[in-house]
Amino acid sequence: MTLSGKQIVVGVAGGIAAYKAVELVRELGRRGASVRVVMTQAATRFVGAVTFTGITGRPPVIDLWDPAYAGEVHVELASWAHAIVVAPATANVLARSAAGMADDALLATVLCAACPVLYAPAMFHRMWGSASTARNVTQLRADGAHFVGPVSGALANGEIGMGRLAEPSDIADALDALLAPSLDLEGRTVLVSAGPTHEDLDPVRFLGNKSSGKMGFALAERAAARGARVCLVAGPVALPTPAGVERVDVRSAREMDAALEARFDDADVLVMSAAVADYRPETTSAEKLKKAEDREALVLRLVQNPDILAALGARRGERRRPLLVGFALETQDLLANARAKLAKKRADLIVANHAMDGLGTDENVATLVSAEGEEALGRLTKRALADAILDRVVARLAQP
Ligand code: C5P
């Protein structure tokens, strides 16, 4: 099943072909996808909401104030989706979408998409052939949207012309092609660091931090899925190793430094997502530290750890490879700090996120900071953020 495990939002707009969306949803289900449906008000005149409830197991979303969603329905739907397919996409929906409108649940979800959007237009042939629809399709394509159909054939009133919805199985094939794993990192070696470091005080105590490692593991998983040879240098976390990834477990910042230094020259990219401890205890006691009854306070003397990214940035010098991607996790002055880190560590890209947004969770709100400027990505799953970061990496690797 080619769409196995894929999460697809099917947007149904108000045209006669809306009844074929039912077949599309079934076809996607047959191919292993989970589907959620969002309909325009007009669509409900052509096909019953309850039909979609029956075949997807949950009611379609029709209005932006759907009480079934705790948060904002369009944000939730768009964050969940691996792809959004609008079928049928009417002339009206194409026009509103091209204009960036978000005045109903379907349009707001599309506008919120961080995933591919596929339109399957269906309308009367003169509407499809109109200058304004052509303009809107050109605009949507330029904005990155994909299209399947329309096809030529008998239209609702019996006339023959261009404007029929593509067959549901062809729409499913187009989705499949869109979501097929792209091997754009094939032949590349990606080094990823992940998780916290633990700096030992004695045999049973350490200084650590709240990093879960999820971001780095998502990066390693996605890079491997995109064809890269991946080495994941992981601090102490209990996460499963992603398929096809070589994992090197380390504990302290100095161990992580040694593991990365040894592999740096073979890498095309280093993504430094680990939360490396800036300081470690000056000494690590071989014996468990004892509580002394007469000592009220225990003073720990800490010394600085190597800044791994900065050291590797300096080691790279004027060379352009490996590409260096760092993270900036801040509680204040996020972008200013991220820009400063970009320069200080000689990185190519800094992924900036607020400490409140990503720690330990499956989602993150990030801004990408590079010499070219800043790009706010909004709230994404860590998996989707990993892909967004890797998209930028692929584009940079293509530059000489
Ligand atoms: O300096 P700061 O810790 O805020 O910078 C964060 C970035 O630098 C992250 O990419 C982190 O992995 C890296 N870093 C490092 N070595 C350190 C501290 C941070 O490589 N000792």
PDB file of C-alpha atoms and ligand atoms in Angstrom, residues 272 274 276-278 306-309 326-327 330 341 345, ligand 1:
ATOM      1  CA  MET A 272      24.269  20.275  15.567  1.00  0.00           C
ATOM      2  CA  ALA A 274      22.389  18.539  20.577  1.00  0.00           C
ATOM      3  CA  VAL A 276      25.598  20.573  24.697  1.00  0.00           C
ATOM      4  CA  ALA A 277      26.393  21.580  28.270  1.00  0.00           C
ATOM      5  CA  ASP A 278      28.353  24.805  28.295  1.00  0.00           C
ATOM      6  CA  PRO A 306      34.535  23.190  24.224  1.00  0.00           C
ATOM      7  CA  ASP A 307      32.059  24.906  21.898  1.00  0.00           C
ATOM      8  CA  ILE A 308      31.923  22.064  19.379  1.00  0.00           C
ATOM      9  CA  LEU A 309      30.137  23.952  16.615  1.00  0.00           C
ATOM     10  CA  GLY A 326      23.276  24.985  14.443  1.00  0.00           C
ATOM     11  CA  PHE A 327      20.383  25.525  16.808  1.00  0.00           C
ATOM     12  CA  GLU A 330      16.704  30.959  23.841  1.00  0.00           C
ATOM     13  CA  LYS A 341      25.552  32.653  16.799  1.00  0.00           C
ATOM     14  CA  LYS A 345      30.116  29.876  15.100  1.00  0.00           C
TER      15      LYS A 345
HETATM   16  O1  C5P B   1      26.030  28.734  22.325  1.00  0.00           O
HETATM   17  P1  C5P B   1      24.765  27.988  22.299  1.00  0.00           P
HETATM   18  O2  C5P B   1      24.775  26.773  23.184  1.00  0.00           O
HETATM   19  O3  C5P B   1      23.536  28.753  22.574  1.00  0.00           O
HETATM   20  O4  C5P B   1      24.653  27.502  20.772  1.00  0.00           O
HETATM   21  C1  C5P B   1      23.825  26.521  20.366  1.00  0.00           C
HETATM   22  C2  C5P B   1      24.425  25.749  19.220  1.00  0.00           C
HETATM   23  O5  C5P B   1      25.791  25.469  19.448  1.00  0.00           O
HETATM   24  C3  C5P B   1      23.766  24.401  19.064  1.00  0.00           C
HETATM   25  O6  C5P B   1      23.786  24.039  17.700  1.00  0.00           O
HETATM   26  C4  C5P B   1      24.655  23.500  19.916  1.00  0.00           C
HETATM   27  O7  C5P B   1      24.565  22.165  19.498  1.00  0.00           O
HETATM   28  C5  C5P B   1      26.026  24.089  19.683  1.00  0.00           C
HETATM   29  N1  C5P B   1      26.921  23.987  20.841  1.00  0.00           N
HETATM   30  C6  C5P B   1      28.107  23.313  20.709  1.00  0.00           C
HETATM   31  N2  C5P B   1      28.959  23.195  21.770  1.00  0.00           N
HETATM   32  C7  C5P B   1      28.656  23.773  22.942  1.00  0.00           C
HETATM   33  C8  C5P B   1      27.453  24.476  23.092  1.00  0.00           C
HETATM   34  C9  C5P B   1      26.604  24.559  22.023  1.00  0.00           C
HETATM   35  O8  C5P B   1      28.391  22.796  19.611  1.00  0.00           O
HETATM   36  N3  C5P B   1      29.492  23.647  23.959  1.00  0.00           N
END
